[in-house]
Short mmCIF file of C-alpha atoms in Angstrom, two decimals:
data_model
loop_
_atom_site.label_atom_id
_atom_site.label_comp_id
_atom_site.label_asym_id
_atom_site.label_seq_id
_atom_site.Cartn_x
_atom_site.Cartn_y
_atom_site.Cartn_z
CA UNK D 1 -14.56 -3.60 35.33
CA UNK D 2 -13.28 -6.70 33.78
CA UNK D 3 -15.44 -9.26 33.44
CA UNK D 4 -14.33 -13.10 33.42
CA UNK D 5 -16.04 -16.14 33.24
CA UNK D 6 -14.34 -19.34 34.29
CA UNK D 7 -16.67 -21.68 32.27
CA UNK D 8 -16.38 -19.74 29.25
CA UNK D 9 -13.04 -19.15 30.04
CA UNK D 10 -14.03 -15.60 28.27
CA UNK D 11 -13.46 -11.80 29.09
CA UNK D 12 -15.54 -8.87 28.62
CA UNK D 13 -16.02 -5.25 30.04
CA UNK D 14 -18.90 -3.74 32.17
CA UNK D 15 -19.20 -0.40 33.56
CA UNK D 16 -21.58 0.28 36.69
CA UNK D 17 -22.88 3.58 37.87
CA UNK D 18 -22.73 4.52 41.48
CA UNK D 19 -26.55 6.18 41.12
CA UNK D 20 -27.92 2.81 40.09
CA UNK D 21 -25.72 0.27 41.45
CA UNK D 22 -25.27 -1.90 38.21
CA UNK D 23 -26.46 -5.34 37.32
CA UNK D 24 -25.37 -8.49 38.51
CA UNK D 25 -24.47 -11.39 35.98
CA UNK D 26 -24.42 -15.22 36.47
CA UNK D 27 -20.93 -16.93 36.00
CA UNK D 28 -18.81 -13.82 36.26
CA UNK D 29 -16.28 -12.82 37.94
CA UNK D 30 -15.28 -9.22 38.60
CA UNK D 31 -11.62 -7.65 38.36
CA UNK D 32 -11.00 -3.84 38.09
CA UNK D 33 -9.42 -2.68 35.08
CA UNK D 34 -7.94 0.59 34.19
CA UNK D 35 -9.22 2.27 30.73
CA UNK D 36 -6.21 2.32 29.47
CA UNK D 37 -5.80 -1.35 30.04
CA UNK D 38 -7.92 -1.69 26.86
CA UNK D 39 -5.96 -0.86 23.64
CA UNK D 40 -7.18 -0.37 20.29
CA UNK D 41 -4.44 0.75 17.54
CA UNK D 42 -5.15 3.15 15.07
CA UNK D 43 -8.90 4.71 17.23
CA UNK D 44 -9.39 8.07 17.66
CA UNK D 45 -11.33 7.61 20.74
CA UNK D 46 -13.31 4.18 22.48
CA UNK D 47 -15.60 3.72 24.45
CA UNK D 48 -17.01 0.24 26.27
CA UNK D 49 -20.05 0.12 27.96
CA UNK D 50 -20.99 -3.28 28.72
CA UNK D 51 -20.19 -5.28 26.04
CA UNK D 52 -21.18 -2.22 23.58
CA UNK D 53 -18.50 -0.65 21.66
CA UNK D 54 -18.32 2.82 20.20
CA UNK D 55 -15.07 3.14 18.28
CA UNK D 56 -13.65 6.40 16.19
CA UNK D 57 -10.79 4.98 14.00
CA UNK D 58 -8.32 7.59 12.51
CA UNK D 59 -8.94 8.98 8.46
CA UNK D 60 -8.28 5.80 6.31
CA UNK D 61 -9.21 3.18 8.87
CA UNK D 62 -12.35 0.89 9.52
CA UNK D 63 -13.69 -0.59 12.56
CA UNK D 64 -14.13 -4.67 12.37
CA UNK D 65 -14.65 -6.56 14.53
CA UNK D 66 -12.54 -9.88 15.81
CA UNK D 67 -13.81 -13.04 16.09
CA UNK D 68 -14.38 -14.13 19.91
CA UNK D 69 -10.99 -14.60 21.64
CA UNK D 70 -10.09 -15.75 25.33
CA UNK D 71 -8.27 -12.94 27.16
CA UNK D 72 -5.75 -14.20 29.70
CA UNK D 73 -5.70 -12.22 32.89
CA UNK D 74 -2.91 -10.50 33.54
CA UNK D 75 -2.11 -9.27 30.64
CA UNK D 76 -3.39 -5.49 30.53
CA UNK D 77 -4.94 -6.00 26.93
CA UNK D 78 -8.00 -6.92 25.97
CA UNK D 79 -8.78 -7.61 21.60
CA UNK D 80 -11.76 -5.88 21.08
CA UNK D 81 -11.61 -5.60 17.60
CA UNK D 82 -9.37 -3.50 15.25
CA UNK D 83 -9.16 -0.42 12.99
CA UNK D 84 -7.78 -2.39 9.85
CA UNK D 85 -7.15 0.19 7.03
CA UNK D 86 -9.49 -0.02 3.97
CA UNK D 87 -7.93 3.32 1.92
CA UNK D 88 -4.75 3.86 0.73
CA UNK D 89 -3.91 6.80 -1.78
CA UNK D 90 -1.16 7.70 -3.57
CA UNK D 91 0.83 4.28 -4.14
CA UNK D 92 2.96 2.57 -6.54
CA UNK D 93 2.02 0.03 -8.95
CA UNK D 94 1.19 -2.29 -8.55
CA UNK D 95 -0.41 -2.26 -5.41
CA UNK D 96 -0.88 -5.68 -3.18
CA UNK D 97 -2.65 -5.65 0.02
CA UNK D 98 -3.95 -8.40 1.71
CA UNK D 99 -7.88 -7.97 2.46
CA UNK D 100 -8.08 -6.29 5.82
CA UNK D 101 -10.95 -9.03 6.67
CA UNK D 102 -13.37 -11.23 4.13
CA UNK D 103 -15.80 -9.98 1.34
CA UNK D 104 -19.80 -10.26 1.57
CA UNK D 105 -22.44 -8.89 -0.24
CA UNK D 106 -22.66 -5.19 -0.22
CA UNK D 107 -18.42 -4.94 -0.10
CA UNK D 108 -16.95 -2.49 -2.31
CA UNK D 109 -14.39 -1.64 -4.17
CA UNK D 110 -13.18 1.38 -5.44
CA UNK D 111 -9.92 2.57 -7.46
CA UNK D 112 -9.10 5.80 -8.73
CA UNK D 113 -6.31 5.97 -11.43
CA UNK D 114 -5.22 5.34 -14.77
CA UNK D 115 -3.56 3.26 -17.31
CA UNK D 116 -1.02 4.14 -19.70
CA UNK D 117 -2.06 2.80 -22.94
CA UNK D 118 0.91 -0.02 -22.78
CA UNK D 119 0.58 -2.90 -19.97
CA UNK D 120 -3.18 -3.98 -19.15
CA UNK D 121 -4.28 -2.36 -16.53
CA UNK D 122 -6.42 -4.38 -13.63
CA UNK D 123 -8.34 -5.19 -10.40
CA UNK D 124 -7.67 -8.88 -9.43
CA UNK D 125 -8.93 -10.39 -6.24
CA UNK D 126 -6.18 -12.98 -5.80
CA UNK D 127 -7.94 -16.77 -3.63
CA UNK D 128 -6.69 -18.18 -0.86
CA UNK D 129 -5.47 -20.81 -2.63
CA UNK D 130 -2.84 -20.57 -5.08
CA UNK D 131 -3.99 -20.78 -8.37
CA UNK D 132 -7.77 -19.38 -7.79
CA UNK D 133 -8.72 -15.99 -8.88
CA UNK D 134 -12.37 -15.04 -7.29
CA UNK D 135 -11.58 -11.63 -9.98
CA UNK D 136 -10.41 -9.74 -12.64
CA UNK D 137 -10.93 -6.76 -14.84
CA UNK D 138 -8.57 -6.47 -16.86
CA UNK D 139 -8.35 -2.96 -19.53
CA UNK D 140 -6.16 -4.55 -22.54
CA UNK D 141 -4.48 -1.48 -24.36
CA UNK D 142 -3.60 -3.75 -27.19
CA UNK D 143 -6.89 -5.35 -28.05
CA UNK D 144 -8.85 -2.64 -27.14
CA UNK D 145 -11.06 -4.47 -24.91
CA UNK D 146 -12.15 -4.85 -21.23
CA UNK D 147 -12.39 -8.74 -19.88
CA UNK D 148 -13.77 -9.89 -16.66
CA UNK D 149 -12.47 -13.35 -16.11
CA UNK D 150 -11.95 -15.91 -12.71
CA UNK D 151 -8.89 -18.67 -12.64
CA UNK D 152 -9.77 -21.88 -10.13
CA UNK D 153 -6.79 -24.96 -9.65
CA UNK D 154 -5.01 -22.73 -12.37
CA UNK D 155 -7.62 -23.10 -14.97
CA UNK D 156 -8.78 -19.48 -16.07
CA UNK D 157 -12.81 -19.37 -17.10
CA UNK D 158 -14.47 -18.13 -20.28
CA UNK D 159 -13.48 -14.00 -20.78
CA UNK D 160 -16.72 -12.13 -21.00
CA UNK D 161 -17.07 -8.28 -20.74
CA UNK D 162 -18.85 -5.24 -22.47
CA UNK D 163 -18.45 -4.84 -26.65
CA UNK D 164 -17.62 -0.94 -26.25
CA UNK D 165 -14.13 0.45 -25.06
CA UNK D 166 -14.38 3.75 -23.21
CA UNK D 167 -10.82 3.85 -21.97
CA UNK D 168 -8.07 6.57 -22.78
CA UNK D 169 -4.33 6.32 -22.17
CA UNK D 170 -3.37 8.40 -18.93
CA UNK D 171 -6.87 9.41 -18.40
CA UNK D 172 -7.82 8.90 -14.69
CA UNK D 173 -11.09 7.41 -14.12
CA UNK D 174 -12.91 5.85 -10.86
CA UNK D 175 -13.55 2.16 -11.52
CA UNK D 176 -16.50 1.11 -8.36
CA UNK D 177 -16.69 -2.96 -7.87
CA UNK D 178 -19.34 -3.75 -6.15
CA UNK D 179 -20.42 -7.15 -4.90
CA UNK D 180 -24.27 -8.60 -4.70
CA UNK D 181 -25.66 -11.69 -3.83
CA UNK D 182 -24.96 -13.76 -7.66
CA UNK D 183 -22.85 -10.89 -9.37
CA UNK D 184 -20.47 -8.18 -9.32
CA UNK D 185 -21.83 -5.46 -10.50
CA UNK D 186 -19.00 -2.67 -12.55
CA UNK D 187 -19.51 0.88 -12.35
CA UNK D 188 -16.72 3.13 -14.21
CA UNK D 189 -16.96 7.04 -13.15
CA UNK D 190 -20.74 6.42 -11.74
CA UNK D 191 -22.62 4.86 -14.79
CA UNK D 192 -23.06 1.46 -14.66
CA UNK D 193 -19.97 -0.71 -17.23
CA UNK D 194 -20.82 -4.58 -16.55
CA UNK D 195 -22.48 -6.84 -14.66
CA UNK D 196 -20.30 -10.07 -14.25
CA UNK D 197 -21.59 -13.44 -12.37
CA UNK D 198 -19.81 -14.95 -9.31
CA UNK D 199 -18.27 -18.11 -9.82
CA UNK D 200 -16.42 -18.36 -7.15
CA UNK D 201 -17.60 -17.81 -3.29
CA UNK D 202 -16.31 -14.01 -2.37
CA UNK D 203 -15.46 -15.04 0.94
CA UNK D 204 -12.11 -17.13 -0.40
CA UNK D 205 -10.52 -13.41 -2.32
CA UNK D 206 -8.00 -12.88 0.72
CA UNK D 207 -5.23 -10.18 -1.81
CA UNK D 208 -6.29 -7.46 -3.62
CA UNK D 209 -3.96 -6.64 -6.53
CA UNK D 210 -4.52 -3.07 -8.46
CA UNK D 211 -2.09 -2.83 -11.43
CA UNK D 212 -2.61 0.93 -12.89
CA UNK D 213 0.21 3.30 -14.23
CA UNK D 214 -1.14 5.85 -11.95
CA UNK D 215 -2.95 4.87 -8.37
CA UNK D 216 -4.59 7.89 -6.97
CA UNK D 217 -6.25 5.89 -4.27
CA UNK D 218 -7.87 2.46 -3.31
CA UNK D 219 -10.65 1.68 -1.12
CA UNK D 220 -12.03 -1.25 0.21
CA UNK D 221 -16.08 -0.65 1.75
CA UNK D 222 -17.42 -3.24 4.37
CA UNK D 223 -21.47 -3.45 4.16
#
């Protein structure tokens, strides 16, 4: 059934079974709804058992949820949530994407590629506000070096990164980003590359930009 509640002026589902009768609930009104009433692109297969929500998204998707949102009667559709994709493979360069919701700690990030030894090749995590980068790693072919680095009101920060250079022209590697409470921590093919501190709240990266001369795949993790 469809649940409604004119004070809340909010929707929800419940399901009742005939062997136990259900549950009754103060301030809501009941409507039948049909199953397929509820739609959820991109799911395998959903379920809704009062107010619990068991979702199968297809290969390359993620469940997240919405925030709460009124659902006018009437309608047929009721937004539960979403499978927002968080892997792409195979695409060009450079790849843009805006961030299929916002980072925490425990987020990841994951590219699998490589550069060709001409342009730098990078991971940027572009703000919401133009002229704020929350990050970048950036390989520089030319100099030889790898720079972490974070731009706020168009001012970029101090460049810090590792002394070594491990990187080879048109040699794919797996570059891992992931996020903590104070610091991004910089994993390249499993072993652990640099440990950079956040200076800007994660929450305000809303693009992901991945320029590589070869993109094998990008993946973004939700904790």
């Amino acid at each position: 059934m469809l649940l409604y509640n004119p004070t809340s002026k909010r929707c929800r589902l419940y399901k009742s079974f005939v062997n136990t009768g259900g549950t009754e609930d103060t301030g809501w009104q009941y409507y039948a709804a049909e199953c397929s009433h509820v739609r959820l692109e991109n799911a395998v297969s959903l379920s809704v058992v009062n107010q619990t929500v068991d979702v199968a998204c297809r290969s390359g998707f993620t469940y997240l949820l919405s925030p709460p949102l009124p659902c006018p009667l009437g309608t047929g559709v009721l937004d539960i949530g979403r499978c927002a994709q968080t892997l792409w493979t195979d695409q060009v360069t450079p790849f843009v994407t805006d961030l299929p919701a916002p980072l925490s700690t425990g987020a990841e990030i994951r590219v699998r590629g490589s550069g060709d030894g001409g342009s730098s090749t990078g991971i940027l995590l572009q703000g919401t506000e133009a002229g704020n980068t929350v990050f970048l790693l950036a390989i520089r072919w030319s100099r030889l070096d790898a720079i972490f680095n974070t731009e706020s009101s168009g001012s970029w920060g101090s460049e810090i990164g590792p002394s070594g250079f491990i990187f080879s022209p048109n040699v794919v590697f797996d570059a891992l980003v992931r996020i903590t409470t104070t610091k991004f921590m910089i994993f390249i093919n499993g072993s652990n590359f640099y440990e950079a501190p956040i200076r800007i709240s994660v929450q305000k990266a809303a693009i992901l930009r991945v320029s590589f001369s070869r993109i094998d795949s990008v993946e973004v993790k939700y904790p």
